[in-house]
Amino acid sequence: MRENLPGGTVTPADGLNLSRMGYGAMQLAGPGVFGPPRDREQALAVLREAVDLGVRHIDTSDFYGPVVVNELIREALHPYPEDLHLVTKVGARRGADGSWIPALQPDELKAQVRDNLQHLGLDVLDVVNLRVGVAEGTGDDPLSEQFGALAELRQEGLIRHLGLSNVTLDQLTEAQAIAPVVTVQNLYNLANRQDDALVDRCAADNIAFAAFFPLGGFTPLQSDTLNDVATRLGASSQQVALAWLLQRSPTTVLIPGTSTLAHLRENLAATDLELPADAIEELDTIGG
C-alpha cells in the first residue's frame, strides 16, 4: 500500500482508506458528459497519471457517457491496484439525447449496480452512492425503499460499502437506520455552503464528505477575494479553493475532474498548500 497519499487519508470503514484528494472521472466523457472523449489517449493517460501520483479514490458512474467512462477506467487501470477505491453511483440513466432521467425503482437500482460491475470488470463494488435529489440540489423524499435495495446487494456481497449523494441531514439519518453510510456526496464549495451542517455531521460520524463541483462545476468559481488570496499565496485560485475544502473538515474528500494532465497536476498540488488563518477568514466571507 502506498504511503503519503495526496491530502492524507480518510478511513470511514475498515479497509476503505481514501486519499482525500481523489479524482472525478465525469469529464472524461464527451461534451455534456455524453458520448466518447475528444481525445481517448489523453483520457487514458489522465487516469494512469492520477494513480501514479497517488490518487486512491476515483469517482465514477455508469451514467457518465453512459458506460464510456467506466470502460475507460477499466482499459486504463484494470487489473486495479489493491488499494485503489472506485466509488460509483446509481439513481439515473441517460436518454438518447443525453438527458438525465431519474431511475430510482429498486429493480432499476439493482440493474445499475450490475451494469457498473460489468463495465468496470469487478465482482464487487467498493462503494455505491445512492443519488437522489434533483439536478444539483437535494429533495426531501423518503429513501428507505431505494437505500434498502442497495443494502440487500450489500448483504449479497455485490457491494462493500454504501453512500449517498444529493441528500439532506434527515435523509442521512434515515439511511443510517438501514445500513452504515460511509460517504456523502453533495454540491459544496467556497460559494455554495448550504450544507455546512451536513459537513459537520459527517465529520462527527466519520463519514467521508465528497464535495462535488469543488471548483464550481459548469459555473466556475469567480471571486475577487479568492483571486486576491491566491495572488498573495503564489497559488492559483483553483488550488486555494481546493485547499480551503481540505482544511474545512477532517473528513472532507475532493473529487475534482479534468481531462488534461496539466490540470490534474495543478489540482494535486493543492494538497501542499497550507492556508493561514487570515486567508481562511477572508475566504469564509465568500459563502457568507
PDB file of C-alpha atoms in Angstrom:
ATOM      1  CA  MET A   1       0.000   0.000   0.000  1.00  0.00           C
ATOM      2  CA  ARG A   2       1.331   3.418  -0.984  1.00  0.00           C
ATOM      3  CA  GLU A   3       2.007   5.836   1.875  1.00  0.00           C
ATOM      4  CA  ASN A   4       1.578   9.622   1.911  1.00  0.00           C
ATOM      5  CA  LEU A   5      -1.490   9.744  -0.299  1.00  0.00           C
ATOM      6  CA  PRO A   6      -2.448  13.192  -1.698  1.00  0.00           C
ATOM      7  CA  GLY A   7      -4.052  15.282   1.005  1.00  0.00           C
ATOM      8  CA  GLY A   8      -3.742  12.493   3.553  1.00  0.00           C
ATOM      9  CA  THR A   9      -6.440   9.898   4.070  1.00  0.00           C
ATOM     10  CA  VAL A  10      -9.903   9.314   5.461  1.00  0.00           C
ATOM     11  CA  THR A  11     -10.875   5.837   6.656  1.00  0.00           C
ATOM     12  CA  PRO A  12     -14.666   5.749   7.103  1.00  0.00           C
ATOM     13  CA  ALA A  13     -14.726   1.944   7.348  1.00  0.00           C
ATOM     14  CA  ASP A  14     -12.260  -0.881   7.817  1.00  0.00           C
ATOM     15  CA  GLY A  15     -10.307  -1.400   4.607  1.00  0.00           C
ATOM     16  CA  LEU A  16     -11.638   1.796   2.996  1.00  0.00           C
ATOM     17  CA  ASN A  17      -8.628   4.100   3.018  1.00  0.00           C
ATOM     18  CA  LEU A  18      -9.468   7.012   0.706  1.00  0.00           C
ATOM     19  CA  SER A  19      -6.963   9.590  -0.482  1.00  0.00           C
ATOM     20  CA  ARG A  20      -8.525  12.913   0.475  1.00  0.00           C
ATOM     21  CA  MET A  21      -7.610  14.262  -2.946  1.00  0.00           C
ATOM     22  CA  GLY A  22      -9.434  11.983  -5.320  1.00  0.00           C
ATOM     23  CA  TYR A  23     -10.292  12.241  -8.970  1.00  0.00           C
ATOM     24  CA  GLY A  24     -13.718  12.712 -10.547  1.00  0.00           C
ATOM     25  CA  ALA A  25     -13.858  10.898 -13.874  1.00  0.00           C
ATOM     26  CA  MET A  26     -17.033  12.569 -15.178  1.00  0.00           C
ATOM     27  CA  GLN A  27     -15.217  14.973 -17.515  1.00  0.00           C
ATOM     28  CA  LEU A  28     -13.567  12.135 -19.416  1.00  0.00           C
ATOM     29  CA  ALA A  29     -16.766  11.681 -21.423  1.00  0.00           C
ATOM     30  CA  GLY A  30     -17.690  13.924 -24.326  1.00  0.00           C
ATOM     31  CA  PRO A  31     -19.488  17.286 -24.135  1.00  0.00           C
ATOM     32  CA  GLY A  32     -22.366  17.238 -21.669  1.00  0.00           C
ATOM     33  CA  VAL A  33     -20.909  14.082 -20.098  1.00  0.00           C
ATOM     34  CA  PHE A  34     -22.242  12.245 -23.147  1.00  0.00           C
ATOM     35  CA  GLY A  35     -20.507  10.172 -25.776  1.00  0.00           C
ATOM     36  CA  PRO A  36     -16.814   9.404 -26.276  1.00  0.00           C
ATOM     37  CA  PRO A  37     -13.972  11.687 -25.163  1.00  0.00           C
ATOM     38  CA  ARG A  38     -12.471  14.225 -27.524  1.00  0.00           C
ATOM     39  CA  ASP A  39      -9.062  12.609 -27.016  1.00  0.00           C
ATOM     40  CA  ARG A  40      -9.238   8.986 -25.931  1.00  0.00           C
ATOM     41  CA  GLU A  41      -5.493   8.537 -25.444  1.00  0.00           C
ATOM     42  CA  GLN A  42      -5.286  11.603 -23.217  1.00  0.00           C
ATOM     43  CA  ALA A  43      -8.261  10.371 -21.173  1.00  0.00           C
ATOM     44  CA  LEU A  44      -6.452   7.091 -20.547  1.00  0.00           C
ATOM     45  CA  ALA A  45      -3.239   8.958 -19.724  1.00  0.00           C
ATOM     46  CA  VAL A  46      -5.014  11.162 -17.161  1.00  0.00           C
ATOM     47  CA  LEU A  47      -6.383   8.111 -15.342  1.00  0.00           C
ATOM     48  CA  ARG A  48      -2.983   6.411 -15.248  1.00  0.00           C
ATOM     49  CA  GLU A  49      -1.230   9.588 -14.137  1.00  0.00           C
ATOM     50  CA  ALA A  50      -3.730  10.132 -11.316  1.00  0.00           C
ATOM     51  CA  VAL A  51      -2.975   6.688  -9.916  1.00  0.00           C
ATOM     52  CA  ASP A  52       0.777   7.126 -10.484  1.00  0.00           C
ATOM     53  CA  LEU A  53       0.629  10.352  -8.444  1.00  0.00           C
ATOM     54  CA  GLY A  54      -1.067   8.625  -5.524  1.00  0.00           C
ATOM     55  CA  VAL A  55      -4.806   9.079  -6.075  1.00  0.00           C
ATOM     56  CA  ARG A  56      -6.577   6.125  -4.497  1.00  0.00           C
ATOM     57  CA  HIS A  57     -10.149   7.377  -4.789  1.00  0.00           C
ATOM     58  CA  ILE A  58     -11.809   7.654  -8.200  1.00  0.00           C
ATOM     59  CA  ASP A  59     -15.420   8.765  -8.537  1.00  0.00           C
ATOM     60  CA  THR A  60     -17.382   7.396 -11.477  1.00  0.00           C
ATOM     61  CA  SER A  61     -20.760   6.109 -12.651  1.00  0.00           C
ATOM     62  CA  ASP A  62     -22.137   4.042 -15.487  1.00  0.00           C
ATOM     63  CA  PHE A  63     -24.327   7.004 -16.457  1.00  0.00           C
ATOM     64  CA  TYR A  64     -21.235   9.026 -17.388  1.00  0.00           C
ATOM     65  CA  GLY A  65     -21.144   8.601 -21.105  1.00  0.00           C
ATOM     66  CA  PRO A  66     -23.159   6.431 -20.495  1.00  0.00           C
ATOM     67  CA  VAL A  67     -20.787   3.479 -19.992  1.00  0.00           C
ATOM     68  CA  VAL A  68     -17.922   5.362 -21.686  1.00  0.00           C
ATOM     69  CA  VAL A  69     -16.153   6.482 -18.514  1.00  0.00           C
ATOM     70  CA  ASN A  70     -16.323   3.118 -16.766  1.00  0.00           C
ATOM     71  CA  GLU A  71     -14.911   1.438 -19.855  1.00  0.00           C
ATOM     72  CA  LEU A  72     -12.067   3.979 -19.963  1.00  0.00           C
ATOM     73  CA  ILE A  73     -11.279   3.276 -16.316  1.00  0.00           C
ATOM     74  CA  ARG A  74     -11.220  -0.453 -16.985  1.00  0.00           C
ATOM     75  CA  GLU A  75      -8.983  -0.070 -20.031  1.00  0.00           C
ATOM     76  CA  ALA A  76      -6.561   2.254 -18.273  1.00  0.00           C
ATOM     77  CA  LEU A  77      -6.306   0.646 -14.840  1.00  0.00           C
ATOM     78  CA  HIS A  78      -7.501  -2.983 -14.824  1.00  0.00           C
ATOM     79  CA  PRO A  79      -6.268  -5.058 -13.068  1.00  0.00           C
ATOM     80  CA  TYR A  80      -6.685  -2.424 -10.385  1.00  0.00           C
ATOM     81  CA  PRO A  81      -4.153  -1.711  -7.627  1.00  0.00           C
ATOM     82  CA  GLU A  82      -5.304  -3.398  -4.423  1.00  0.00           C
ATOM     83  CA  ASP A  83      -5.541  -0.061  -2.598  1.00  0.00           C
ATOM     84  CA  LEU A  84      -7.439   1.798  -5.332  1.00  0.00           C
ATOM     85  CA  HIS A  85     -11.068   2.518  -4.415  1.00  0.00           C
ATOM     86  CA  LEU A  86     -13.634   3.102  -7.153  1.00  0.00           C
ATOM     87  CA  VAL A  87     -16.715   4.925  -5.868  1.00  0.00           C
ATOM     88  CA  THR A  88     -19.686   4.745  -8.201  1.00  0.00           C
ATOM     89  CA  LYS A  89     -23.262   5.972  -8.020  1.00  0.00           C
ATOM     90  CA  VAL A  90     -26.694   4.860  -9.160  1.00  0.00           C
ATOM     91  CA  GLY A  91     -30.072   6.548  -9.459  1.00  0.00           C
ATOM     92  CA  ALA A  92     -30.238   7.840 -13.025  1.00  0.00           C
ATOM     93  CA  ARG A  93     -29.977   6.828 -16.653  1.00  0.00           C
ATOM     94  CA  ARG A  94     -29.370   8.770 -19.842  1.00  0.00           C
ATOM     95  CA  GLY A  95     -31.755   9.456 -22.663  1.00  0.00           C
ATOM     96  CA  ALA A  96     -30.760   9.138 -26.304  1.00  0.00           C
ATOM     97  CA  ASP A  97     -30.462  12.931 -26.351  1.00  0.00           C
ATOM     98  CA  GLY A  98     -28.107  12.982 -23.354  1.00  0.00           C
ATOM     99  CA  SER A  99     -30.836  13.922 -20.871  1.00  0.00           C
ATOM    100  CA  TRP A 100     -30.614  12.784 -17.244  1.00  0.00           C
ATOM    101  CA  ILE A 101     -33.560  10.602 -16.263  1.00  0.00           C
ATOM    102  CA  PRO A 102     -34.199   9.536 -12.640  1.00  0.00           C
ATOM    103  CA  ALA A 103     -34.086   5.749 -12.255  1.00  0.00           C
ATOM    104  CA  LEU A 104     -34.796   5.008  -8.604  1.00  0.00           C
ATOM    105  CA  GLN A 105     -37.024   1.958  -8.570  1.00  0.00           C
ATOM    106  CA  PRO A 106     -35.382  -0.910  -6.646  1.00  0.00           C
ATOM    107  CA  ASP A 107     -35.134  -3.101  -9.733  1.00  0.00           C
ATOM    108  CA  GLU A 108     -33.581  -0.224 -11.692  1.00  0.00           C
ATOM    109  CA  LEU A 109     -31.022   0.395  -8.954  1.00  0.00           C
ATOM    110  CA  LYS A 110     -30.051  -3.267  -8.793  1.00  0.00           C
ATOM    111  CA  ALA A 111     -29.671  -3.385 -12.584  1.00  0.00           C
ATOM    112  CA  GLN A 112     -27.418  -0.317 -12.448  1.00  0.00           C
ATOM    113  CA  VAL A 113     -25.199  -1.952  -9.841  1.00  0.00           C
ATOM    114  CA  ARG A 114     -24.764  -4.976 -12.089  1.00  0.00           C
ATOM    115  CA  ASP A 115     -24.018  -2.718 -15.072  1.00  0.00           C
ATOM    116  CA  ASN A 116     -21.296  -0.952 -13.080  1.00  0.00           C
ATOM    117  CA  LEU A 117     -19.811  -4.296 -12.081  1.00  0.00           C
ATOM    118  CA  GLN A 118     -19.748  -5.479 -15.686  1.00  0.00           C
ATOM    119  CA  HIS A 119     -18.288  -2.356 -17.243  1.00  0.00           C
ATOM    120  CA  LEU A 120     -15.640  -1.881 -14.540  1.00  0.00           C
ATOM    121  CA  GLY A 121     -14.702  -5.554 -14.663  1.00  0.00           C
ATOM    122  CA  LEU A 122     -15.346  -6.178 -10.966  1.00  0.00           C
ATOM    123  CA  ASP A 123     -17.015  -8.856  -8.871  1.00  0.00           C
ATOM    124  CA  VAL A 124     -17.808  -6.430  -6.050  1.00  0.00           C
ATOM    125  CA  LEU A 125     -18.065  -2.634  -5.911  1.00  0.00           C
ATOM    126  CA  ASP A 126     -16.166  -0.828  -3.154  1.00  0.00           C
ATOM    127  CA  VAL A 127     -18.691   1.969  -2.627  1.00  0.00           C
ATOM    128  CA  VAL A 128     -22.040   2.669  -4.263  1.00  0.00           C
ATOM    129  CA  ASN A 129     -23.683   6.047  -3.680  1.00  0.00           C
ATOM    130  CA  LEU A 130     -27.447   6.338  -3.997  1.00  0.00           C
ATOM    131  CA  ARG A 131     -28.051   9.540  -5.923  1.00  0.00           C
ATOM    132  CA  VAL A 132     -31.326  11.216  -5.051  1.00  0.00           C
ATOM    133  CA  GLY A 133     -32.466  14.836  -5.198  1.00  0.00           C
ATOM    134  CA  VAL A 134     -32.815  16.787  -8.421  1.00  0.00           C
ATOM    135  CA  ALA A 135     -30.144  18.216 -10.698  1.00  0.00           C
ATOM    136  CA  GLU A 136     -27.562  19.820  -8.402  1.00  0.00           C
ATOM    137  CA  GLY A 137     -29.869  20.150  -5.403  1.00  0.00           C
ATOM    138  CA  THR A 138     -31.478  17.965  -2.798  1.00  0.00           C
ATOM    139  CA  GLY A 139     -35.045  16.831  -2.286  1.00  0.00           C
ATOM    140  CA  ASP A 140     -36.816  15.603   0.814  1.00  0.00           C
ATOM    141  CA  ASP A 141     -38.434  12.382  -0.413  1.00  0.00           C
ATOM    142  CA  PRO A 142     -38.040   9.261   1.760  1.00  0.00           C
ATOM    143  CA  LEU A 143     -35.283   6.982   0.510  1.00  0.00           C
ATOM    144  CA  SER A 144     -35.724   3.854   2.632  1.00  0.00           C
ATOM    145  CA  GLU A 145     -37.010   1.714  -0.234  1.00  0.00           C
ATOM    146  CA  GLN A 146     -34.157   2.692  -2.541  1.00  0.00           C
ATOM    147  CA  PHE A 147     -31.400   2.505   0.059  1.00  0.00           C
ATOM    148  CA  GLY A 148     -32.847  -0.764   1.314  1.00  0.00           C
ATOM    149  CA  ALA A 149     -32.485  -2.259  -2.174  1.00  0.00           C
ATOM    150  CA  LEU A 150     -28.787  -1.403  -2.172  1.00  0.00           C
ATOM    151  CA  ALA A 151     -28.435  -2.729   1.378  1.00  0.00           C
ATOM    152  CA  GLU A 152     -29.768  -6.050   0.069  1.00  0.00           C
ATOM    153  CA  LEU A 153     -26.989  -6.152  -2.537  1.00  0.00           C
ATOM    154  CA  ARG A 154     -24.505  -5.355   0.215  1.00  0.00           C
ATOM    155  CA  GLN A 155     -25.762  -8.365   2.129  1.00  0.00           C
ATOM    156  CA  GLU A 156     -25.376 -10.460  -1.027  1.00  0.00           C
ATOM    157  CA  GLY A 157     -21.739  -9.363  -1.347  1.00  0.00           C
ATOM    158  CA  LEU A 158     -22.026  -7.292  -4.526  1.00  0.00           C
ATOM    159  CA  ILE A 159     -21.279  -4.027  -2.664  1.00  0.00           C
ATOM    160  CA  ARG A 160     -18.855  -3.497   0.218  1.00  0.00           C
ATOM    161  CA  HIS A 161     -19.974  -0.057   1.383  1.00  0.00           C
ATOM    162  CA  LEU A 162     -22.886   2.326   0.830  1.00  0.00           C
ATOM    163  CA  GLY A 163     -23.078   6.069   0.423  1.00  0.00           C
ATOM    164  CA  LEU A 164     -25.468   8.855  -0.553  1.00  0.00           C
ATOM    165  CA  SER A 165     -25.498  11.753  -2.996  1.00  0.00           C
ATOM    166  CA  ASN A 166     -27.648  14.898  -3.137  1.00  0.00           C
ATOM    167  CA  VAL A 167     -29.173  14.321   0.297  1.00  0.00           C
ATOM    168  CA  THR A 168     -30.292  16.221   3.372  1.00  0.00           C
ATOM    169  CA  LEU A 169     -29.457  15.676   7.027  1.00  0.00           C
ATOM    170  CA  ASP A 170     -32.791  13.934   7.559  1.00  0.00           C
ATOM    171  CA  GLN A 171     -32.184  11.589   4.639  1.00  0.00           C
ATOM    172  CA  LEU A 172     -28.761  10.706   6.028  1.00  0.00           C
ATOM    173  CA  THR A 173     -30.376   9.820   9.357  1.00  0.00           C
ATOM    174  CA  GLU A 174     -32.995   7.735   7.562  1.00  0.00           C
ATOM    175  CA  ALA A 175     -30.351   5.797   5.635  1.00  0.00           C
ATOM    176  CA  GLN A 176     -28.175   5.199   8.697  1.00  0.00           C
ATOM    177  CA  ALA A 177     -31.080   3.372  10.313  1.00  0.00           C
ATOM    178  CA  ILE A 178     -30.912   0.839   7.466  1.00  0.00           C
ATOM    179  CA  ALA A 179     -27.168   0.321   6.923  1.00  0.00           C
ATOM    180  CA  PRO A 180     -23.859   2.091   7.617  1.00  0.00           C
ATOM    181  CA  VAL A 181     -23.172   5.132   5.439  1.00  0.00           C
ATOM    182  CA  VAL A 182     -19.504   5.718   4.610  1.00  0.00           C
ATOM    183  CA  THR A 183     -19.744   8.578   2.113  1.00  0.00           C
ATOM    184  CA  VAL A 184     -21.961  11.554   1.383  1.00  0.00           C
ATOM    185  CA  GLN A 185     -21.519  13.379  -1.905  1.00  0.00           C
ATOM    186  CA  ASN A 186     -23.153  16.795  -2.217  1.00  0.00           C
ATOM    187  CA  LEU A 187     -22.559  20.049  -4.036  1.00  0.00           C
ATOM    188  CA  TYR A 188     -20.289  22.104  -1.795  1.00  0.00           C
ATOM    189  CA  ASN A 189     -17.587  24.692  -2.389  1.00  0.00           C
ATOM    190  CA  LEU A 190     -16.488  28.139  -1.270  1.00  0.00           C
ATOM    191  CA  ALA A 191     -19.510  29.826  -2.815  1.00  0.00           C
ATOM    192  CA  ASN A 192     -22.084  27.089  -2.103  1.00  0.00           C
ATOM    193  CA  ARG A 193     -22.105  26.342   1.609  1.00  0.00           C
ATOM    194  CA  GLN A 194     -25.724  25.463   2.277  1.00  0.00           C
ATOM    195  CA  ASP A 195     -24.552  22.081   3.582  1.00  0.00           C
ATOM    196  CA  ASP A 196     -22.293  23.366   6.370  1.00  0.00           C
ATOM    197  CA  ALA A 197     -24.294  21.425   8.966  1.00  0.00           C
ATOM    198  CA  LEU A 198     -24.067  18.248   6.885  1.00  0.00           C
ATOM    199  CA  VAL A 199     -20.284  18.633   6.559  1.00  0.00           C
ATOM    200  CA  ASP A 200     -20.026  18.886  10.352  1.00  0.00           C
ATOM    201  CA  ARG A 201     -22.353  15.917  10.854  1.00  0.00           C
ATOM    202  CA  CYS A 202     -20.212  13.781   8.541  1.00  0.00           C
ATOM    203  CA  ALA A 203     -17.079  14.720  10.474  1.00  0.00           C
ATOM    204  CA  ALA A 204     -18.763  13.776  13.753  1.00  0.00           C
ATOM    205  CA  ASP A 205     -19.863  10.403  12.314  1.00  0.00           C
ATOM    206  CA  ASN A 206     -16.564   9.712  10.476  1.00  0.00           C
ATOM    207  CA  ILE A 207     -18.275   9.816   7.090  1.00  0.00           C
ATOM    208  CA  ALA A 208     -16.256  10.930   4.065  1.00  0.00           C
ATOM    209  CA  PHE A 209     -17.920  14.073   2.699  1.00  0.00           C
ATOM    210  CA  ALA A 210     -17.161  14.288  -1.020  1.00  0.00           C
ATOM    211  CA  ALA A 211     -17.626  17.850  -2.176  1.00  0.00           C
ATOM    212  CA  PHE A 212     -18.653  17.606  -5.797  1.00  0.00           C
ATOM    213  CA  PHE A 213     -18.149  20.580  -8.081  1.00  0.00           C
ATOM    214  CA  PRO A 214     -15.422  21.793  -5.664  1.00  0.00           C
ATOM    215  CA  LEU A 215     -14.421  24.414  -8.247  1.00  0.00           C
ATOM    216  CA  GLY A 216     -17.959  25.367  -9.190  1.00  0.00           C
ATOM    217  CA  GLY A 217     -18.529  22.756 -11.874  1.00  0.00           C
ATOM    218  CA  PHE A 218     -20.170  24.073 -15.011  1.00  0.00           C
ATOM    219  CA  THR A 219     -20.144  27.572 -13.466  1.00  0.00           C
ATOM    220  CA  PRO A 220     -16.525  28.035 -12.303  1.00  0.00           C
ATOM    221  CA  LEU A 221     -15.944  29.958  -9.098  1.00  0.00           C
ATOM    222  CA  GLN A 222     -15.377  33.680  -9.671  1.00  0.00           C
ATOM    223  CA  SER A 223     -14.371  35.892  -6.766  1.00  0.00           C
ATOM    224  CA  ASP A 224     -12.075  38.863  -6.344  1.00  0.00           C
ATOM    225  CA  THR A 225     -11.433  37.746  -2.769  1.00  0.00           C
ATOM    226  CA  LEU A 226     -10.389  34.281  -3.946  1.00  0.00           C
ATOM    227  CA  ASN A 227      -8.125  35.761  -6.605  1.00  0.00           C
ATOM    228  CA  ASP A 228      -6.541  38.187  -4.116  1.00  0.00           C
ATOM    229  CA  VAL A 229      -5.762  35.399  -1.634  1.00  0.00           C
ATOM    230  CA  ALA A 230      -4.342  33.227  -4.413  1.00  0.00           C
ATOM    231  CA  THR A 231      -2.074  36.014  -5.639  1.00  0.00           C
ATOM    232  CA  ARG A 232      -0.798  36.660  -2.130  1.00  0.00           C
ATOM    233  CA  LEU A 233      -0.019  32.962  -1.622  1.00  0.00           C
ATOM    234  CA  GLY A 234       1.534  32.447  -5.040  1.00  0.00           C
ATOM    235  CA  ALA A 235      -1.043  29.816  -5.989  1.00  0.00           C
ATOM    236  CA  SER A 236      -3.884  29.537  -8.491  1.00  0.00           C
ATOM    237  CA  SER A 237      -7.415  30.376  -7.401  1.00  0.00           C
ATOM    238  CA  GLN A 238      -8.400  26.763  -8.076  1.00  0.00           C
ATOM    239  CA  GLN A 239      -5.673  25.479  -5.760  1.00  0.00           C
ATOM    240  CA  VAL A 240      -6.782  27.832  -2.997  1.00  0.00           C
ATOM    241  CA  ALA A 241     -10.409  26.731  -3.360  1.00  0.00           C
ATOM    242  CA  LEU A 242      -9.378  23.074  -3.076  1.00  0.00           C
ATOM    243  CA  ALA A 243      -7.070  23.739  -0.125  1.00  0.00           C
ATOM    244  CA  TRP A 244      -9.896  25.556   1.672  1.00  0.00           C
ATOM    245  CA  LEU A 245     -12.106  22.481   1.323  1.00  0.00           C
ATOM    246  CA  LEU A 246      -9.384  20.171   2.656  1.00  0.00           C
ATOM    247  CA  GLN A 247      -8.987  22.396   5.710  1.00  0.00           C
ATOM    248  CA  ARG A 248     -12.743  22.865   6.159  1.00  0.00           C
ATOM    249  CA  SER A 249     -13.227  19.425   7.747  1.00  0.00           C
ATOM    250  CA  PRO A 250     -11.004  16.416   8.524  1.00  0.00           C
ATOM    251  CA  THR A 251     -13.338  14.075   6.643  1.00  0.00           C
ATOM    252  CA  THR A 252     -13.766  16.174   3.506  1.00  0.00           C
ATOM    253  CA  VAL A 253     -12.581  14.429   0.353  1.00  0.00           C
ATOM    254  CA  LEU A 254     -12.309  16.055  -3.051  1.00  0.00           C
ATOM    255  CA  ILE A 255     -13.087  14.677  -6.495  1.00  0.00           C
ATOM    256  CA  PRO A 256     -12.164  17.468  -8.928  1.00  0.00           C
ATOM    257  CA  GLY A 257     -12.489  16.412 -12.519  1.00  0.00           C
ATOM    258  CA  THR A 258     -10.347  17.195 -15.517  1.00  0.00           C
ATOM    259  CA  SER A 259      -9.477  15.742 -18.886  1.00  0.00           C
ATOM    260  CA  THR A 260      -5.954  17.198 -19.086  1.00  0.00           C
ATOM    261  CA  LEU A 261      -2.698  16.171 -17.432  1.00  0.00           C
ATOM    262  CA  ALA A 262      -1.689  19.762 -16.643  1.00  0.00           C
ATOM    263  CA  HIS A 263      -4.932  20.481 -14.775  1.00  0.00           C
ATOM    264  CA  LEU A 264      -4.702  17.164 -12.926  1.00  0.00           C
ATOM    265  CA  ARG A 265      -1.221  18.015 -11.658  1.00  0.00           C
ATOM    266  CA  GLU A 266      -2.327  21.525 -10.672  1.00  0.00           C
ATOM    267  CA  ASN A 267      -5.217  20.099  -8.651  1.00  0.00           C
ATOM    268  CA  LEU A 268      -2.988  17.606  -6.851  1.00  0.00           C
ATOM    269  CA  ALA A 269      -0.503  20.351  -5.981  1.00  0.00           C
ATOM    270  CA  ALA A 270      -3.251  21.972  -3.885  1.00  0.00           C
ATOM    271  CA  THR A 271      -2.606  19.310  -1.235  1.00  0.00           C
ATOM    272  CA  ASP A 272       0.721  21.016  -0.459  1.00  0.00           C
ATOM    273  CA  LEU A 273      -0.923  24.395   0.149  1.00  0.00           C
ATOM    274  CA  GLU A 274      -1.491  25.292   3.806  1.00  0.00           C
ATOM    275  CA  LEU A 275      -3.819  28.253   4.165  1.00  0.00           C
ATOM    276  CA  PRO A 276      -3.021  30.628   7.048  1.00  0.00           C
ATOM    277  CA  ALA A 277      -5.798  31.652   9.419  1.00  0.00           C
ATOM    278  CA  ASP A 278      -6.185  35.131   7.934  1.00  0.00           C
ATOM    279  CA  ALA A 279      -6.634  33.679   4.437  1.00  0.00           C
ATOM    280  CA  ILE A 280      -9.312  31.279   5.676  1.00  0.00           C
ATOM    281  CA  GLU A 281     -11.093  34.138   7.421  1.00  0.00           C
ATOM    282  CA  GLU A 282     -11.171  36.086   4.148  1.00  0.00           C
ATOM    283  CA  LEU A 283     -12.288  33.095   2.103  1.00  0.00           C
ATOM    284  CA  ASP A 284     -15.091  32.333   4.539  1.00  0.00           C
ATOM    285  CA  THR A 285     -16.738  35.603   3.583  1.00  0.00           C
ATOM    286  CA  ILE A 286     -17.330  34.368   0.017  1.00  0.00           C
ATOM    287  CA  GLY A 287     -20.011  31.908   1.004  1.00  0.00           C
ATOM    288  CA  GLY A 288     -21.461  34.154   3.637  1.00  0.00           C
TER     289      GLY A 288
END
